[in-house]
Amino acid sequence: MTQDDKKKAAANSALQYIQQNSIVGVGTGSTVVHFINALASIKHDIVGAVSSSEDSTKRLKALGIEVFDLNSVDNLDVYVDGADEITKHKHMIKGGGAALTREKIIAAVAKKFVCIIDDSKQVPVLGDFALPVEVIPMARSYVARELLKLGGDPVYRQGITTDNGNVILDVHNLKILNPVELEKQINGIVGVVTNGLFAHRGADVVLVGTDSGVTTIE
Ligand code: 5RP
């Protein structure tokens, strides 16, 4: 099985969590593209979706799935999204696709976060994948200096503006032993919009595509 086959298997398996007549929270990334395609196959059974990025919104609409503004949605049962790294505690690094802020907002609203990954994303400790931090443009250098003090090596992601009009610093060389604390610490730096640690609100269910099928971790 290729990595993409595993992503697709995990994405298809997430359909079992989608309830009739519901609005579905939809993440961003290559694994989520498979999920959006799967969701289209049951589009007449759902009301629509809320989306974490302009890219996912475009794909959902192209497949005839209505996209709602999160402000008009009182209740969200399920949010489905991928991850760049995940531990056995269901703490994640996300934001490889620069959509971390909207992803974190929808994850906060949703009752259940269903994480869909291939098995290469499972790690014992977070940090080999550089941690994305969304930053207000004028604060970029200040935030980079503060991140250096925390022991990381921030690198400006050139040529990328987020859907919110901000920039991304990718923080390398962090060995993240306490993700809940680091998430809070980085979010406390003035000028940071949010960072890609999803530890305070981690995943609830992880669907892992492997060579021998999809494993569910609850
Ligand atoms: C985007 C994300 C994605 O969920 C993460 O980057 C995983 O992407 P992929 O499914 O392409 O491996 O956080 O901001």
PDB file of C-alpha atoms and ligand atoms in Angstrom:
ATOM      1  CA  MET A   1       0.000   0.000   0.000  1.00  0.00           C
ATOM      2  CA  THR A   2       1.276   3.488  -0.780  1.00  0.00           C
ATOM      3  CA  GLN A   3       1.119   6.308   1.756  1.00  0.00           C
ATOM      4  CA  ASP A   4      -1.696   7.834  -0.279  1.00  0.00           C
ATOM      5  CA  ASP A   5      -3.668   4.536  -0.260  1.00  0.00           C
ATOM      6  CA  LYS A   6      -3.389   4.550   3.530  1.00  0.00           C
ATOM      7  CA  LYS A   7      -4.580   8.157   3.731  1.00  0.00           C
ATOM      8  CA  LYS A   8      -7.547   7.287   1.535  1.00  0.00           C
ATOM      9  CA  ALA A   9      -8.464   4.240   3.613  1.00  0.00           C
ATOM     10  CA  ALA A  10      -8.406   6.301   6.830  1.00  0.00           C
ATOM     11  CA  ALA A  11     -10.443   9.078   5.168  1.00  0.00           C
ATOM     12  CA  ASN A  12     -13.114   6.685   3.893  1.00  0.00           C
ATOM     13  CA  SER A  13     -13.351   5.100   7.319  1.00  0.00           C
ATOM     14  CA  ALA A  14     -14.241   8.502   8.869  1.00  0.00           C
ATOM     15  CA  LEU A  15     -17.654   8.368   7.150  1.00  0.00           C
ATOM     16  CA  GLN A  16     -18.874   6.049   9.918  1.00  0.00           C
ATOM     17  CA  TYR A  17     -18.744   9.043  12.331  1.00  0.00           C
ATOM     18  CA  ILE A  18     -20.953  11.290  10.175  1.00  0.00           C
ATOM     19  CA  GLN A  19     -24.532  11.572  11.361  1.00  0.00           C
ATOM     20  CA  GLN A  20     -27.591  12.015   9.147  1.00  0.00           C
ATOM     21  CA  ASN A  21     -28.693  15.653   8.661  1.00  0.00           C
ATOM     22  CA  SER A  22     -25.605  17.048  10.347  1.00  0.00           C
ATOM     23  CA  ILE A  23     -23.128  19.766   9.503  1.00  0.00           C
ATOM     24  CA  VAL A  24     -19.633  18.315   9.278  1.00  0.00           C
ATOM     25  CA  GLY A  25     -16.390  20.057  10.263  1.00  0.00           C
ATOM     26  CA  VAL A  26     -13.825  19.613   7.499  1.00  0.00           C
ATOM     27  CA  GLY A  27     -10.059  20.071   7.845  1.00  0.00           C
ATOM     28  CA  THR A  28      -7.354  20.684   5.256  1.00  0.00           C
ATOM     29  CA  GLY A  29      -4.656  18.669   3.495  1.00  0.00           C
ATOM     30  CA  SER A  30      -4.122  15.731   1.179  1.00  0.00           C
ATOM     31  CA  THR A  31      -5.802  13.231   3.533  1.00  0.00           C
ATOM     32  CA  VAL A  32      -8.798  15.533   3.871  1.00  0.00           C
ATOM     33  CA  VAL A  33      -9.067  15.767   0.073  1.00  0.00           C
ATOM     34  CA  HIS A  34      -9.877  12.027   0.166  1.00  0.00           C
ATOM     35  CA  PHE A  35     -12.378  12.673   2.953  1.00  0.00           C
ATOM     36  CA  ILE A  36     -14.098  15.435   0.957  1.00  0.00           C
ATOM     37  CA  ASN A  37     -14.438  13.059  -1.991  1.00  0.00           C
ATOM     38  CA  ALA A  38     -15.921  10.411   0.312  1.00  0.00           C
ATOM     39  CA  LEU A  39     -18.272  12.973   1.859  1.00  0.00           C
ATOM     40  CA  ALA A  40     -19.600  13.821  -1.594  1.00  0.00           C
ATOM     41  CA  SER A  41     -20.876  10.242  -1.856  1.00  0.00           C
ATOM     42  CA  ILE A  42     -23.240  10.900   1.093  1.00  0.00           C
ATOM     43  CA  LYS A  43     -23.920  14.577   0.415  1.00  0.00           C
ATOM     44  CA  HIS A  44     -27.692  14.045   0.258  1.00  0.00           C
ATOM     45  CA  ASP A  45     -27.627  12.688   3.824  1.00  0.00           C
ATOM     46  CA  ILE A  46     -25.916  15.735   5.365  1.00  0.00           C
ATOM     47  CA  VAL A  47     -26.880  19.398   5.645  1.00  0.00           C
ATOM     48  CA  GLY A  48     -23.419  20.657   4.700  1.00  0.00           C
ATOM     49  CA  ALA A  49     -20.001  21.502   6.101  1.00  0.00           C
ATOM     50  CA  VAL A  50     -17.935  24.132   7.857  1.00  0.00           C
ATOM     51  CA  SER A  51     -14.495  24.436   6.354  1.00  0.00           C
ATOM     52  CA  SER A  52     -11.039  25.193   7.759  1.00  0.00           C
ATOM     53  CA  SER A  53      -9.534  26.698   4.602  1.00  0.00           C
ATOM     54  CA  GLU A  54     -10.265  28.379   1.308  1.00  0.00           C
ATOM     55  CA  ASP A  55      -8.873  25.290  -0.426  1.00  0.00           C
ATOM     56  CA  SER A  56     -11.254  22.879   1.314  1.00  0.00           C
ATOM     57  CA  THR A  57     -14.153  25.300   0.775  1.00  0.00           C
ATOM     58  CA  LYS A  58     -13.492  25.351  -2.955  1.00  0.00           C
ATOM     59  CA  ARG A  59     -13.356  21.551  -3.124  1.00  0.00           C
ATOM     60  CA  LEU A  60     -16.527  21.107  -1.045  1.00  0.00           C
ATOM     61  CA  LYS A  61     -18.491  23.575  -3.160  1.00  0.00           C
ATOM     62  CA  ALA A  62     -17.237  22.025  -6.403  1.00  0.00           C
ATOM     63  CA  LEU A  63     -18.725  18.717  -5.254  1.00  0.00           C
ATOM     64  CA  GLY A  64     -22.074  20.303  -4.393  1.00  0.00           C
ATOM     65  CA  ILE A  65     -21.656  20.383  -0.605  1.00  0.00           C
ATOM     66  CA  GLU A  66     -22.961  23.575   0.995  1.00  0.00           C
ATOM     67  CA  VAL A  67     -20.423  25.405   3.161  1.00  0.00           C
ATOM     68  CA  PHE A  68     -21.689  27.317   6.209  1.00  0.00           C
ATOM     69  CA  ASP A  69     -20.071  30.171   8.115  1.00  0.00           C
ATOM     70  CA  LEU A  70     -19.058  28.819  11.533  1.00  0.00           C
ATOM     71  CA  ASN A  71     -20.823  31.783  13.160  1.00  0.00           C
ATOM     72  CA  SER A  72     -24.143  30.473  11.912  1.00  0.00           C
ATOM     73  CA  VAL A  73     -23.619  26.998  13.375  1.00  0.00           C
ATOM     74  CA  ASP A  74     -24.546  26.338  17.008  1.00  0.00           C
ATOM     75  CA  ASN A  75     -23.537  22.715  17.194  1.00  0.00           C
ATOM     76  CA  LEU A  76     -20.885  20.651  15.514  1.00  0.00           C
ATOM     77  CA  ASP A  77     -20.778  16.956  16.330  1.00  0.00           C
ATOM     78  CA  VAL A  78     -17.722  15.937  14.355  1.00  0.00           C
ATOM     79  CA  TYR A  79     -14.583  17.541  12.939  1.00  0.00           C
ATOM     80  CA  VAL A  80     -12.455  15.430  10.570  1.00  0.00           C
ATOM     81  CA  ASP A  81      -8.868  16.446   9.863  1.00  0.00           C
ATOM     82  CA  GLY A  82      -5.362  15.095   9.301  1.00  0.00           C
ATOM     83  CA  ALA A  83      -2.154  15.697  11.261  1.00  0.00           C
ATOM     84  CA  ASP A  84       1.562  16.056  10.610  1.00  0.00           C
ATOM     85  CA  GLU A  85       2.535  14.179  13.774  1.00  0.00           C
ATOM     86  CA  ILE A  86       0.535  12.479  16.527  1.00  0.00           C
ATOM     87  CA  THR A  87       1.465  10.731  19.778  1.00  0.00           C
ATOM     88  CA  LYS A  88      -0.275   7.938  21.650  1.00  0.00           C
ATOM     89  CA  HIS A  89      -1.798  10.663  23.862  1.00  0.00           C
ATOM     90  CA  LYS A  90      -3.501  12.033  20.700  1.00  0.00           C
ATOM     91  CA  HIS A  91      -1.501  15.261  20.914  1.00  0.00           C
ATOM     92  CA  MET A  92      -0.691  16.568  17.442  1.00  0.00           C
ATOM     93  CA  ILE A  93       1.402  18.916  15.369  1.00  0.00           C
ATOM     94  CA  LYS A  94      -0.702  20.402  12.583  1.00  0.00           C
ATOM     95  CA  GLY A  95      -0.338  23.278  10.154  1.00  0.00           C
ATOM     96  CA  GLY A  96       1.830  21.797   7.428  1.00  0.00           C
ATOM     97  CA  GLY A  97      -0.761  23.256   5.067  1.00  0.00           C
ATOM     98  CA  ALA A  98      -0.794  26.616   6.931  1.00  0.00           C
ATOM     99  CA  ALA A  99      -4.456  26.219   7.946  1.00  0.00           C
ATOM    100  CA  LEU A 100      -3.794  25.720  11.663  1.00  0.00           C
ATOM    101  CA  THR A 101      -5.753  28.665  13.053  1.00  0.00           C
ATOM    102  CA  ARG A 102      -9.067  27.914  11.372  1.00  0.00           C
ATOM    103  CA  GLU A 103      -8.491  24.217  12.086  1.00  0.00           C
ATOM    104  CA  LYS A 104      -8.009  24.946  15.786  1.00  0.00           C
ATOM    105  CA  ILE A 105     -11.141  27.096  15.907  1.00  0.00           C
ATOM    106  CA  ILE A 106     -13.349  24.405  14.363  1.00  0.00           C
ATOM    107  CA  ALA A 107     -11.732  21.724  16.541  1.00  0.00           C
ATOM    108  CA  ALA A 108     -12.614  23.818  19.603  1.00  0.00           C
ATOM    109  CA  VAL A 109     -16.278  23.954  18.589  1.00  0.00           C
ATOM    110  CA  ALA A 110     -16.626  20.277  17.643  1.00  0.00           C
ATOM    111  CA  LYS A 111     -17.717  17.635  20.130  1.00  0.00           C
ATOM    112  CA  LYS A 112     -15.532  14.977  18.491  1.00  0.00           C
ATOM    113  CA  PHE A 113     -12.223  15.386  16.619  1.00  0.00           C
ATOM    114  CA  VAL A 114     -11.659  12.453  14.258  1.00  0.00           C
ATOM    115  CA  CYS A 115      -8.035  12.451  13.101  1.00  0.00           C
ATOM    116  CA  ILE A 116      -7.273  10.647   9.828  1.00  0.00           C
ATOM    117  CA  ILE A 117      -3.667   9.686   9.115  1.00  0.00           C
ATOM    118  CA  ASP A 118      -1.381   7.182   7.495  1.00  0.00           C
ATOM    119  CA  ASP A 119       0.864   5.324   9.912  1.00  0.00           C
ATOM    120  CA  SER A 120       3.957   7.454   9.151  1.00  0.00           C
ATOM    121  CA  LYS A 121       2.415  10.253  11.265  1.00  0.00           C
ATOM    122  CA  GLN A 122       2.627   8.313  14.545  1.00  0.00           C
ATOM    123  CA  VAL A 123       5.589   9.397  16.680  1.00  0.00           C
ATOM    124  CA  PRO A 124       6.770   8.801  20.252  1.00  0.00           C
ATOM    125  CA  VAL A 125       7.626  12.504  20.806  1.00  0.00           C
ATOM    126  CA  LEU A 126       6.462  15.553  18.814  1.00  0.00           C
ATOM    127  CA  GLY A 127       8.996  17.846  17.176  1.00  0.00           C
ATOM    128  CA  ASP A 128      10.751  16.170  14.250  1.00  0.00           C
ATOM    129  CA  PHE A 129       8.164  17.945  12.075  1.00  0.00           C
ATOM    130  CA  ALA A 130       8.870  21.682  12.402  1.00  0.00           C
ATOM    131  CA  LEU A 131       6.149  23.340  14.490  1.00  0.00           C
ATOM    132  CA  PRO A 132       4.155  25.911  12.453  1.00  0.00           C
ATOM    133  CA  VAL A 133       3.320  29.185  14.203  1.00  0.00           C
ATOM    134  CA  GLU A 134       0.941  31.698  12.587  1.00  0.00           C
ATOM    135  CA  VAL A 135       2.147  35.238  13.246  1.00  0.00           C
ATOM    136  CA  ILE A 136       0.883  38.778  12.559  1.00  0.00           C
ATOM    137  CA  PRO A 137       3.296  40.040   9.838  1.00  0.00           C
ATOM    138  CA  MET A 138       4.687  43.050  11.769  1.00  0.00           C
ATOM    139  CA  ALA A 139       5.568  40.802  14.744  1.00  0.00           C
ATOM    140  CA  ARG A 140       7.545  38.253  12.718  1.00  0.00           C
ATOM    141  CA  SER A 141      11.063  39.185  13.894  1.00  0.00           C
ATOM    142  CA  TYR A 142      10.030  39.734  17.512  1.00  0.00           C
ATOM    143  CA  VAL A 143       8.228  36.383  17.668  1.00  0.00           C
ATOM    144  CA  ALA A 144      11.214  34.654  16.019  1.00  0.00           C
ATOM    145  CA  ARG A 145      13.526  36.040  18.752  1.00  0.00           C
ATOM    146  CA  GLU A 146      11.143  34.801  21.472  1.00  0.00           C
ATOM    147  CA  LEU A 147      10.962  31.352  19.867  1.00  0.00           C
ATOM    148  CA  LEU A 148      14.777  31.194  19.851  1.00  0.00           C
ATOM    149  CA  LYS A 149      14.691  31.774  23.617  1.00  0.00           C
ATOM    150  CA  LEU A 150      12.436  28.699  23.917  1.00  0.00           C
ATOM    151  CA  GLY A 151      15.142  26.612  22.250  1.00  0.00           C
ATOM    152  CA  GLY A 152      13.667  26.373  18.753  1.00  0.00           C
ATOM    153  CA  ASP A 153      15.042  27.462  15.388  1.00  0.00           C
ATOM    154  CA  PRO A 154      12.296  29.447  13.633  1.00  0.00           C
ATOM    155  CA  VAL A 155      12.332  29.625   9.844  1.00  0.00           C
ATOM    156  CA  TYR A 156      10.119  32.048   7.926  1.00  0.00           C
ATOM    157  CA  ARG A 157       7.942  30.079   5.434  1.00  0.00           C
ATOM    158  CA  GLN A 158       8.699  32.177   2.354  1.00  0.00           C
ATOM    159  CA  GLY A 159       5.949  33.018  -0.096  1.00  0.00           C
ATOM    160  CA  ILE A 160       3.082  31.841   2.111  1.00  0.00           C
ATOM    161  CA  THR A 161       0.281  34.073   3.363  1.00  0.00           C
ATOM    162  CA  THR A 162      -2.367  32.297   5.420  1.00  0.00           C
ATOM    163  CA  ASP A 163      -6.098  32.557   4.691  1.00  0.00           C
ATOM    164  CA  ASN A 164      -6.127  35.110   7.534  1.00  0.00           C
ATOM    165  CA  GLY A 165      -3.468  37.328   5.906  1.00  0.00           C
ATOM    166  CA  ASN A 166      -0.647  36.306   8.246  1.00  0.00           C
ATOM    167  CA  VAL A 167       2.748  34.595   7.957  1.00  0.00           C
ATOM    168  CA  ILE A 168       4.094  31.266   9.211  1.00  0.00           C
ATOM    169  CA  LEU A 169       7.252  30.576  11.205  1.00  0.00           C
ATOM    170  CA  ASP A 170       8.237  26.877  11.208  1.00  0.00           C
ATOM    171  CA  VAL A 171      10.097  26.064  14.410  1.00  0.00           C
ATOM    172  CA  HIS A 172      12.750  23.375  13.978  1.00  0.00           C
ATOM    173  CA  ASN A 173      14.699  21.351  16.528  1.00  0.00           C
ATOM    174  CA  LEU A 174      12.109  21.267  19.282  1.00  0.00           C
ATOM    175  CA  LYS A 175      11.824  18.087  21.323  1.00  0.00           C
ATOM    176  CA  ILE A 176       8.334  18.590  22.691  1.00  0.00           C
ATOM    177  CA  LEU A 177       8.097  16.685  25.957  1.00  0.00           C
ATOM    178  CA  ASN A 178       5.247  18.785  27.386  1.00  0.00           C
ATOM    179  CA  PRO A 179       3.036  19.799  24.446  1.00  0.00           C
ATOM    180  CA  VAL A 180       0.213  21.206  26.609  1.00  0.00           C
ATOM    181  CA  GLU A 181       2.594  23.623  28.334  1.00  0.00           C
ATOM    182  CA  LEU A 182       4.483  24.598  25.150  1.00  0.00           C
ATOM    183  CA  GLU A 183       1.221  25.241  23.297  1.00  0.00           C
ATOM    184  CA  LYS A 184       0.223  27.694  26.044  1.00  0.00           C
ATOM    185  CA  GLN A 185       3.679  29.295  26.232  1.00  0.00           C
ATOM    186  CA  ILE A 186       3.932  29.989  22.488  1.00  0.00           C
ATOM    187  CA  ASN A 187       0.366  31.287  22.316  1.00  0.00           C
ATOM    188  CA  GLY A 188       1.365  33.731  25.068  1.00  0.00           C
ATOM    189  CA  ILE A 189       3.910  35.500  22.847  1.00  0.00           C
ATOM    190  CA  VAL A 190       2.458  38.797  21.623  1.00  0.00           C
ATOM    191  CA  GLY A 191       1.959  38.675  17.861  1.00  0.00           C
ATOM    192  CA  VAL A 192       1.305  34.924  17.730  1.00  0.00           C
ATOM    193  CA  VAL A 193      -2.134  34.083  16.360  1.00  0.00           C
ATOM    194  CA  THR A 194      -1.815  30.431  17.273  1.00  0.00           C
ATOM    195  CA  ASN A 195       0.617  27.544  17.000  1.00  0.00           C
ATOM    196  CA  GLY A 196       0.261  24.101  15.460  1.00  0.00           C
ATOM    197  CA  LEU A 197       0.286  22.165  18.722  1.00  0.00           C
ATOM    198  CA  PHE A 198      -3.110  20.574  19.247  1.00  0.00           C
ATOM    199  CA  ALA A 199      -2.550  19.267  22.764  1.00  0.00           C
ATOM    200  CA  HIS A 200      -4.911  21.264  24.979  1.00  0.00           C
ATOM    201  CA  ARG A 201      -7.597  20.027  22.579  1.00  0.00           C
ATOM    202  CA  GLY A 202      -6.218  16.866  20.996  1.00  0.00           C
ATOM    203  CA  ALA A 203      -7.978  14.253  18.891  1.00  0.00           C
ATOM    204  CA  ASP A 204     -10.722  12.031  20.289  1.00  0.00           C
ATOM    205  CA  VAL A 205     -10.495   9.260  17.713  1.00  0.00           C
ATOM    206  CA  VAL A 206      -7.555   8.428  15.449  1.00  0.00           C
ATOM    207  CA  LEU A 207      -8.068   6.395  12.275  1.00  0.00           C
ATOM    208  CA  VAL A 208      -4.724   5.077  11.088  1.00  0.00           C
ATOM    209  CA  GLY A 209      -4.269   3.694   7.581  1.00  0.00           C
ATOM    210  CA  THR A 210      -1.800   0.790   7.713  1.00  0.00           C
ATOM    211  CA  ASP A 211      -0.707  -2.040   5.387  1.00  0.00           C
ATOM    212  CA  SER A 212      -3.220  -4.307   7.111  1.00  0.00           C
ATOM    213  CA  GLY A 213      -6.202  -1.951   7.091  1.00  0.00           C
ATOM    214  CA  VAL A 214      -7.473   0.908   9.255  1.00  0.00           C
ATOM    215  CA  THR A 215      -6.751   0.839  12.981  1.00  0.00           C
ATOM    216  CA  THR A 216      -8.972   2.831  15.334  1.00  0.00           C
ATOM    217  CA  ILE A 217      -7.491   4.423  18.459  1.00  0.00           C
ATOM    218  CA  GLU A 218     -10.021   5.801  20.932  1.00  0.00           C
TER     219      GLU A 218
HETATM  220  C1  5RP B   1      -2.992  21.501   7.350  1.00  0.00           C
HETATM  221  C2  5RP B   1      -2.862  20.379   8.305  1.00  0.00           C
HETATM  222  C3  5RP B   1      -2.945  18.984   7.763  1.00  0.00           C
HETATM  223  O1  5RP B   1      -3.918  18.285   8.464  1.00  0.00           O
HETATM  224  C4  5RP B   1      -1.607  18.309   7.937  1.00  0.00           C
HETATM  225  O2  5RP B   1      -0.604  19.117   7.333  1.00  0.00           O
HETATM  226  C5  5RP B   1      -1.617  16.907   7.300  1.00  0.00           C
HETATM  227  O3  5RP B   1      -1.632  17.021   5.923  1.00  0.00           O
HETATM  228  P1  5RP B   1      -1.723  15.787   4.942  1.00  0.00           P
HETATM  229  O4  5RP B   1      -3.048  15.155   5.125  1.00  0.00           O
HETATM  230  O5  5RP B   1      -1.534  16.410   3.578  1.00  0.00           O
HETATM  231  O6  5RP B   1      -0.583  14.835   5.279  1.00  0.00           O
HETATM  232  O7  5RP B   1      -2.688  20.548   9.486  1.00  0.00           O
HETATM  233  O8  5RP B   1      -2.789  22.746   7.950  1.00  0.00           O
END
